[in-house]
Tab-separated table of C-alpha atoms and ligand atoms in Angstrom:
chain	number	residue	atom	x	y	z
A	1	MET	CA	136.031	74.841	90.305
A	2	PRO	CA	135.661	72.439	87.012
A	3	THR	CA	136.853	75.280	83.878
A	4	ASN	CA	134.304	73.562	81.790
A	5	LEU	CA	130.554	75.272	83.244
A	6	PRO	CA	128.392	76.858	80.526
A	7	PRO	CA	128.171	80.327	80.041
A	8	GLU	CA	125.169	81.051	82.142
A	9	ALA	CA	126.578	79.106	85.117
A	10	VAL	CA	129.606	81.337	85.141
A	11	GLU	CA	127.322	84.476	84.809
A	12	ALA	CA	124.958	82.698	87.792
A	13	GLU	CA	128.041	82.313	90.101
A	14	GLN	CA	129.229	86.415	89.179
A	15	ARG	CA	126.071	87.049	90.620
A	16	TYR	CA	126.200	84.699	93.300
A	17	ARG	CA	129.117	85.928	94.586
A	18	ALA	CA	128.493	89.285	94.386
A	19	ALA	CA	125.042	89.129	95.968
A	20	LYS	CA	124.969	91.191	99.449
A	21	SER	CA	122.224	90.091	101.686
A	22	VAL	CA	121.150	86.830	102.928
A	23	ALA	CA	118.349	86.674	100.932
A	24	GLU	CA	119.630	87.329	97.316
A	25	LYS	CA	122.770	84.581	98.327
A	26	ILE	CA	120.145	82.320	98.456
A	27	VAL	CA	118.510	82.786	95.238
A	28	CYS	CA	121.529	83.360	93.339
A	29	LEU	CA	123.030	79.982	94.588
A	30	GLU	CA	120.010	78.219	93.680
A	31	GLU	CA	119.950	79.668	89.924
A	32	PHE	CA	123.749	78.818	90.069
A	33	ILE	CA	123.351	75.184	91.228
A	34	SER	CA	120.063	75.135	88.819
A	35	THR	CA	122.207	76.218	85.835
A	36	ILE	CA	125.099	73.733	86.119
A	37	PRO	CA	124.784	70.337	84.175
A	38	LYS	CA	124.208	67.059	86.030
A	39	HIS	CA	127.051	64.421	85.488
A	40	LYS	CA	129.854	62.782	87.718
A	41	GLY	CA	132.194	65.424	86.929
A	42	THR	CA	130.129	67.886	89.123
A	43	ASP	CA	129.105	66.053	91.838
A	44	LYS	CA	130.878	67.316	94.322
A	45	LEU	CA	130.810	71.200	93.142
A	46	ARG	CA	126.251	70.430	93.207
A	47	ALA	CA	127.061	68.892	96.556
A	48	ASP	CA	129.298	71.428	98.520
A	49	LEU	CA	126.905	74.346	97.024
A	50	ARG	CA	123.615	72.485	98.362
A	51	ARG	CA	125.014	72.598	101.812
A	52	ARG	CA	125.971	76.103	101.498
A	53	LEU	CA	122.559	76.563	100.257
A	54	SER	CA	121.201	75.152	103.084
A	55	LYS	CA	123.394	76.684	105.588
A	56	LEU	CA	122.064	80.182	104.206
A	57	LYS	CA	118.866	78.903	104.067
A	58	SER	CA	119.174	78.832	108.119
A	59	ALA	CA	121.002	82.088	108.838
A	60	ALA	CA	118.577	84.462	107.218
A	61	PRO	CA	115.808	84.331	110.154
A	62	SER	CA	118.539	85.140	112.497
A	63	GLN	CA	119.473	88.278	110.219
A	64	LYS	CA	115.948	89.112	109.960
A	65	ARG	CA	115.701	89.629	113.315
A	66	THR	CA	118.537	92.009	113.777
A	67	SER	CA	117.764	93.920	111.329
A	68	ARG	CA	114.359	94.659	111.686
A	69	GLN	CA	114.830	98.909	113.016
A	70	ASP	CA	116.138	99.952	109.616
A	71	SER	CA	114.594	97.652	107.900
A	72	ALA	CA	114.644	98.724	103.634
A	73	PHE	CA	111.105	96.842	104.472
A	74	ARG	CA	110.070	98.960	106.494
A	75	ILE	CA	108.449	101.703	104.130
A	76	ASP	CA	106.393	104.275	105.658
A	77	LYS	CA	103.531	104.962	103.907
A	78	GLU	CA	102.430	108.187	102.645
A	79	GLY	CA	100.118	109.647	100.684
A	80	ALA	CA	96.698	108.575	99.936
A	81	GLY	CA	97.611	104.798	100.013
A	82	GLN	CA	99.786	102.518	99.732
A	83	VAL	CA	100.038	100.114	96.787
A	84	VAL	CA	102.548	97.102	96.591
A	85	VAL	CA	103.325	95.747	93.085
A	86	VAL	CA	104.593	92.289	92.787
A	87	GLY	CA	104.898	89.004	92.240
A	88	PRO	CA	107.331	86.268	89.619
A	89	THR	CA	110.602	87.366	88.932
A	90	ASN	CA	110.910	89.373	85.242
A	91	VAL	CA	107.172	90.378	84.884
A	92	GLY	CA	108.211	94.239	84.695
A	93	LYS	CA	106.928	95.336	87.799
A	94	SER	CA	109.872	97.736	88.313
A	95	ALA	CA	109.451	98.354	84.393
A	96	LEU	CA	105.826	99.893	85.746
A	97	VAL	CA	106.758	101.482	89.058
A	98	ALA	CA	109.278	103.100	87.020
A	99	THR	CA	106.581	103.877	84.353
A	100	LEU	CA	104.303	104.736	86.736
A	101	THR	CA	106.175	106.913	89.598
A	102	ASN	CA	108.781	109.607	89.930
A	103	ALA	CA	110.968	106.148	91.370
A	104	THR	CA	113.509	104.691	89.085
A	105	PRO	CA	114.060	101.621	89.794
A	106	GLU	CA	116.439	98.754	87.621
A	107	VAL	CA	114.749	97.919	85.002
A	108	ALA	CA	116.766	94.275	83.403
A	109	ASP	CA	115.988	91.587	81.443
A	110	SER	CA	118.149	88.971	83.576
A	111	PRO	CA	115.892	87.512	86.499
A	112	PHE	CA	116.347	88.479	89.592
A	113	THR	CA	117.039	92.349	89.293
A	114	THR	CA	115.127	93.816	92.080
A	115	TRP	CA	116.412	92.963	95.586
A	116	ARG	CA	114.345	95.784	97.469
A	117	PRO	CA	111.614	96.864	97.475
A	118	THR	CA	111.241	100.898	95.921
A	119	PRO	CA	108.614	103.882	96.731
A	120	GLY	CA	107.189	105.826	94.584
A	121	MET	CA	104.628	108.503	93.895
A	122	MET	CA	102.173	108.001	91.324
A	123	PRO	CA	100.437	111.089	90.513
A	124	VAL	CA	96.272	110.326	90.322
A	125	GLU	CA	94.694	113.428	89.279
A	126	ASN	CA	94.767	115.589	92.264
A	127	ILE	CA	96.140	113.228	94.784
A	128	GLN	CA	99.407	111.054	94.978
A	129	ILE	CA	99.552	107.249	95.492
A	130	GLN	CA	103.004	105.290	96.843
A	131	LEU	CA	103.407	102.268	94.657
A	132	VAL	CA	106.631	100.285	95.853
A	133	ASP	CA	108.567	97.819	93.458
A	134	THR	CA	109.443	94.892	95.316
A	135	PRO	CA	111.643	92.216	94.633
A	136	PRO	CA	110.009	88.848	92.944
A	137	LEU	CA	107.891	86.527	94.756
A	138	ASN	CA	109.562	83.310	94.735
A	139	ARG	CA	108.907	79.925	96.292
A	140	ASP	CA	112.706	79.104	97.100
A	141	TYR	CA	112.680	81.432	99.362
A	142	VAL	CA	110.405	84.132	100.729
A	143	GLU	CA	111.533	87.216	102.544
A	144	PRO	CA	109.149	87.622	105.587
A	145	GLU	CA	109.605	91.138	105.478
A	146	LEU	CA	108.308	90.936	102.184
A	147	LEU	CA	105.101	88.995	103.503
A	148	ASP	CA	105.049	91.494	106.323
A	149	LEU	CA	105.253	94.721	103.743
A	150	ILE	CA	102.046	93.478	101.511
A	151	ARG	CA	100.242	92.706	104.775
A	152	ARG	CA	100.147	96.493	106.139
A	153	SER	CA	99.420	97.700	102.361
A	154	ASP	CA	96.540	98.831	101.436
A	155	LEU	CA	96.208	96.781	97.976
A	156	ILE	CA	98.213	94.378	96.661
A	157	LEU	CA	98.896	94.989	92.516
A	158	LEU	CA	99.943	91.016	91.091
A	159	VAL	CA	101.945	91.789	88.002
A	160	VAL	CA	101.834	88.806	85.932
A	161	ASP	CA	103.700	88.269	81.923
A	162	LEU	CA	100.659	87.766	79.666
A	163	ARG	CA	103.886	86.350	77.466
A	164	ALA	CA	104.917	83.576	80.021
A	165	ASP	CA	102.310	81.701	80.850
A	166	PRO	CA	100.328	84.331	83.247
A	167	VAL	CA	98.046	81.309	83.969
A	168	GLN	CA	100.867	79.478	85.663
A	169	GLN	CA	102.313	82.455	87.717
A	170	LEU	CA	98.999	83.114	88.702
A	171	GLU	CA	98.572	80.427	90.964
A	172	ASP	CA	101.384	80.238	91.670
A	173	THR	CA	101.926	83.591	93.134
A	174	ILE	CA	97.975	83.626	94.805
A	175	ALA	CA	99.417	79.838	95.998
A	176	LEU	CA	102.286	81.150	97.882
A	177	LEU	CA	100.611	84.452	99.390
A	178	GLN	CA	97.654	82.379	100.794
A	179	GLU	CA	100.637	79.867	102.707
A	180	HIS	CA	101.447	82.808	104.604
A	181	ARG	CA	98.182	83.914	104.935
A	182	ILE	CA	97.510	85.901	103.253
A	183	VAL	CA	94.079	86.014	101.074
A	184	PRO	CA	92.843	88.374	98.529
A	185	ARG	CA	89.722	90.679	99.977
A	186	HIS	CA	87.205	89.398	96.896
A	187	LEU	CA	87.535	85.677	98.276
A	188	LYS	CA	87.192	86.370	101.555
A	189	ASP	CA	83.912	84.487	101.743
A	190	ARG	CA	85.468	81.322	100.747
A	191	TYR	CA	87.610	81.344	104.404
A	192	ILE	CA	85.355	82.196	107.098
A	193	GLU	CA	86.045	79.787	109.167
A	194	GLN	CA	90.042	79.990	109.034
A	195	ARG	CA	91.449	82.667	111.891
A	196	HIS	CA	94.551	84.834	111.707
A	197	LEU	CA	94.458	85.935	108.046
A	198	THR	CA	95.061	88.774	106.736
A	199	PHE	CA	92.946	90.343	103.965
A	200	VAL	CA	94.256	92.534	100.822
A	201	PRO	CA	92.263	93.892	97.887
A	202	LEU	CA	94.104	93.154	94.929
A	203	LEU	CA	94.082	93.580	91.088
A	204	VAL	CA	95.795	91.612	88.528
A	205	LEU	CA	97.912	93.615	85.772
A	206	VAL	CA	98.515	91.295	83.006
A	207	ASN	CA	101.584	92.908	81.964
A	208	LYS	CA	103.376	93.060	77.992
A	209	ASN	CA	100.127	93.554	76.010
A	210	ASP	CA	101.954	95.945	73.912
A	211	ASP	CA	99.431	96.185	71.436
A	212	GLU	CA	96.162	94.650	69.345
A	213	ASP	CA	98.416	91.611	68.262
A	214	SER	CA	98.639	90.602	71.970
A	215	ASP	CA	94.944	91.037	72.844
A	216	GLU	CA	93.759	87.512	71.862
A	217	ASP	CA	96.546	85.844	74.109
A	218	PHE	CA	94.640	88.041	76.617
A	219	GLU	CA	90.995	86.790	76.321
A	220	ILE	CA	92.983	83.377	76.038
A	221	PHE	CA	93.809	83.722	79.388
A	222	ARG	CA	90.877	85.040	80.447
A	223	GLU	CA	89.138	82.220	79.741
A	224	LEU	CA	91.926	79.689	80.746
A	225	LEU	CA	91.178	80.857	84.286
A	226	GLU	CA	88.900	78.996	87.116
A	227	ASP	CA	87.602	81.863	89.038
A	228	ASP	CA	86.707	85.363	88.278
A	229	TRP	CA	89.943	87.859	88.654
A	230	PRO	CA	89.935	91.456	88.545
A	231	LEU	CA	92.090	91.643	86.155
A	232	LEU	CA	93.441	94.387	84.213
A	233	PRO	CA	96.167	94.237	80.665
A	234	VAL	CA	98.551	96.744	80.690
A	235	SER	CA	101.821	97.300	79.833
A	236	ALA	CA	104.717	99.273	80.662
A	237	THR	CA	106.279	99.252	77.628
A	238	THR	CA	103.710	101.430	74.840
A	239	ASN	CA	101.460	102.700	78.402
A	240	ARG	CA	98.957	101.289	77.348
A	241	ASN	CA	96.085	101.339	79.547
A	242	LEU	CA	98.079	103.258	82.333
A	243	GLU	CA	95.601	105.430	82.571
A	244	ARG	CA	92.882	103.532	83.187
A	245	LEU	CA	95.589	101.620	85.591
A	246	LYS	CA	95.342	104.988	87.943
A	247	GLN	CA	91.787	105.167	88.129
A	248	VAL	CA	91.105	101.332	89.052
A	249	VAL	CA	93.917	101.765	91.834
A	250	PHE	CA	91.817	104.827	92.971
A	251	GLU	CA	88.801	102.871	92.850
A	252	ARG	CA	90.002	100.057	94.358
A	253	LEU	CA	91.788	101.748	97.580
A	254	GLU	CA	88.039	103.408	98.172
A	255	ILE	CA	89.152	106.456	99.302
A	256	ILE	CA	86.624	109.874	98.636
A	257	ARG	CA	88.433	113.273	98.358
A	258	VAL	CA	87.023	115.937	100.087
A	259	TYR	CA	87.721	119.781	99.685
A	260	SER	CA	87.425	122.074	102.781
A	261	LYS	CA	85.870	125.630	101.949
A	262	PRO	CA	86.321	128.331	104.530
A	263	PRO	CA	83.234	130.224	105.038
A	264	GLY	CA	82.753	133.363	102.378
A	265	LYS	CA	85.717	131.408	100.011
A	266	ASP	CA	86.383	129.565	96.785
A	267	PRO	CA	87.782	125.823	98.252
A	268	ASP	CA	91.422	124.859	97.271
A	269	LEU	CA	90.344	122.548	94.670
A	270	SER	CA	94.291	121.581	94.285
A	271	ALA	CA	94.389	120.068	97.950
A	272	PRO	CA	91.512	117.305	98.574
A	273	PHE	CA	91.711	115.969	102.193
A	274	VAL	CA	91.605	112.155	101.221
A	275	LEU	CA	89.105	109.957	103.683
A	276	GLU	CA	88.101	106.420	103.368
A	277	LYS	CA	84.871	105.765	101.266
A	278	GLY	CA	81.706	106.220	103.439
A	279	SER	CA	83.869	109.127	105.734
A	280	THR	CA	80.817	111.610	107.543
A	281	VAL	CA	81.532	115.026	108.146
A	282	ALA	CA	82.924	113.982	111.734
A	283	ASP	CA	85.513	111.983	110.606
A	284	PHE	CA	86.645	114.655	108.273
A	285	ALA	CA	86.715	117.779	110.697
A	286	GLY	CA	88.838	115.372	112.566
A	287	LYS	CA	91.340	115.258	109.869
A	288	VAL	CA	91.207	119.127	109.216
A	289	HIS	CA	91.470	120.293	112.910
A	290	GLN	CA	91.564	118.777	116.519
A	291	ASP	CA	89.428	121.822	117.056
A	292	PHE	CA	87.092	121.302	114.512
A	293	LEU	CA	85.828	117.987	115.567
A	294	GLU	CA	85.351	119.134	119.215
A	295	LYS	CA	83.665	122.341	119.009
A	296	LEU	CA	81.887	121.308	115.444
A	297	THR	CA	78.016	122.730	115.316
A	298	ALA	CA	77.026	121.802	111.199
A	299	ALA	CA	78.633	122.035	108.161
A	300	ARG	CA	77.180	122.805	104.823
A	301	VAL	CA	78.115	120.498	102.082
A	302	TRP	CA	78.057	121.670	98.104
A	303	GLY	CA	78.051	117.959	96.389
A	304	SER	CA	76.728	115.130	97.512
A	305	ALA	CA	73.722	116.900	99.518
A	306	VAL	CA	70.309	117.651	98.018
A	307	TYR	CA	70.997	121.489	97.172
A	308	ASP	CA	74.443	123.692	97.109
A	309	GLY	CA	75.699	124.550	100.501
A	310	GLN	CA	72.920	122.226	102.381
A	311	MET	CA	73.428	122.747	106.406
A	312	VAL	CA	74.280	118.700	107.372
A	313	GLY	CA	74.558	117.229	110.479
A	314	ARG	CA	78.040	115.347	111.539
A	315	ASP	CA	76.725	112.238	110.312
A	316	HIS	CA	76.032	113.255	106.851
A	317	VAL	CA	78.018	110.592	104.852
A	318	LEU	CA	80.629	112.188	102.525
A	319	HIS	CA	81.207	111.688	98.574
A	320	ASP	CA	84.076	112.190	96.131
A	321	GLY	CA	84.607	115.418	95.354
A	322	ASP	CA	82.632	116.861	98.472
A	323	VAL	CA	83.371	120.707	99.402
A	324	VAL	CA	82.550	121.101	103.257
A	325	GLU	CA	81.984	124.418	104.724
A	326	LEU	CA	82.944	123.349	108.369
A	327	ARG	CA	80.590	125.942	111.149
A	328	ILE	CA	82.083	126.333	114.661
B	401	GTP	N1	107.267	93.817	75.707
B	401	GTP	C1	107.224	94.415	76.907
B	401	GTP	N2	108.433	93.909	77.808
B	401	GTP	C2	108.329	94.716	78.988
B	401	GTP	C3	107.368	95.497	79.874
B	401	GTP	N3	106.921	95.369	81.174
B	401	GTP	C4	108.984	95.096	81.034
B	401	GTP	N4	109.367	94.431	80.223
B	401	GTP	C5	110.599	94.324	79.911
B	401	GTP	O1	110.690	92.769	80.915
B	401	GTP	C6	112.169	92.696	81.546
B	401	GTP	C7	111.929	92.547	82.609
B	401	GTP	O2	111.326	93.946	83.564
B	401	GTP	P1	111.778	94.655	84.450
B	401	GTP	O3	110.775	95.592	85.164
B	401	GTP	O4	113.006	94.116	85.391
B	401	GTP	O5	110.959	93.309	85.781
B	401	GTP	P2	110.468	92.855	87.329
B	401	GTP	O6	109.397	92.438	87.572
B	401	GTP	O7	110.877	94.184	87.829
B	401	GTP	O8	111.716	92.185	87.465
B	401	GTP	P3	112.310	91.254	89.158
B	401	GTP	O9	113.069	92.423	89.264
B	401	GTP	O10	113.779	90.235	88.811
B	401	GTP	O11	111.435	90.646	89.966
B	401	GTP	C8	112.490	94.163	81.131
B	401	GTP	O12	113.290	93.736	80.248
B	401	GTP	C9	111.457	94.995	80.536
B	401	GTP	O13	112.163	95.850	79.332
B	401	GTP	C10	106.230	95.415	78.997
B	401	GTP	O14	105.127	95.785	79.139
B	401	GTP	N5	106.263	95.004	77.561
B	402	MG	MG1	111.870	94.423	89.558
């Protein structure tokens, strides 16, 4: 190994040597190769490393198959919805998950910090929503299981960095997702002809918008975009707009909270049942207990009913905040 490598190459090599998984090794090795100056003295080294890289890439899929069962990428859904936080490296995905949830993923200045998804619970009013921090989405190597995790999720938060060419970051990430047949749900109409696509609701978080000084940059970013994207400027450092973010996530999940009221008693307003928007009294009954679903005769509803305590049938559509007394 030549001793005259620049310090960033030496560091990149150390990261590569410390890498544990194949995916991690691939990305680190690519980074290492890119930091090596291109001249005669490094030709052999670069060629050797390239060969090693292609060997690693061909080894990657079989490793995935054997580790499928207990993969770190299979994360059980918890709470009212599973929301994946994705995007290029260094945009602040881990910082956002660390600020918004009880999880403590590592946050660092250097790229490629996160290698495994980390779930955490984000309290939103009286419910909990699961956020999952993920490794960077990188064109050089995409972990197939990361794509599966994204496909299964209820909502994608695509994070871009206002200070680092966010237009390019957004376009590249969307293109990468589309190549793997994941399409933002609001663009569904453009893809009616295509099959085997997974449509997932998506919101773009424009991070590092720390204070008013960066609002102008955000406006420029918005104007530069060709399409109308659902955007939210935020900051994991100053917590800017994070309360708004929680509300928007709740709305995008298209869920409602419904409270059960035993006859003659007050409802427990701290423990809602979470249902999909458009759910009926029968759906609610099934969620409370199978017995209720089968034996339900009628229900009284406070909230969306015409008057408080109105008797409604099984098909009555419920709304967020409704209180329901089931009758059997
Ligand atoms: N000014 C500012 N810096 C931020 C903000 N969010 C994150 N950072 C910084 O950006 C760097 C990267 O943050 P991370 O959370 O590790 O980024 P990441 O997207 O998880 O990166 P990978 O794990 O490599 O994909 C760190 O130095 C953070 O302190 C923010 O809102 N404002
Ligand atoms: Mg990270």
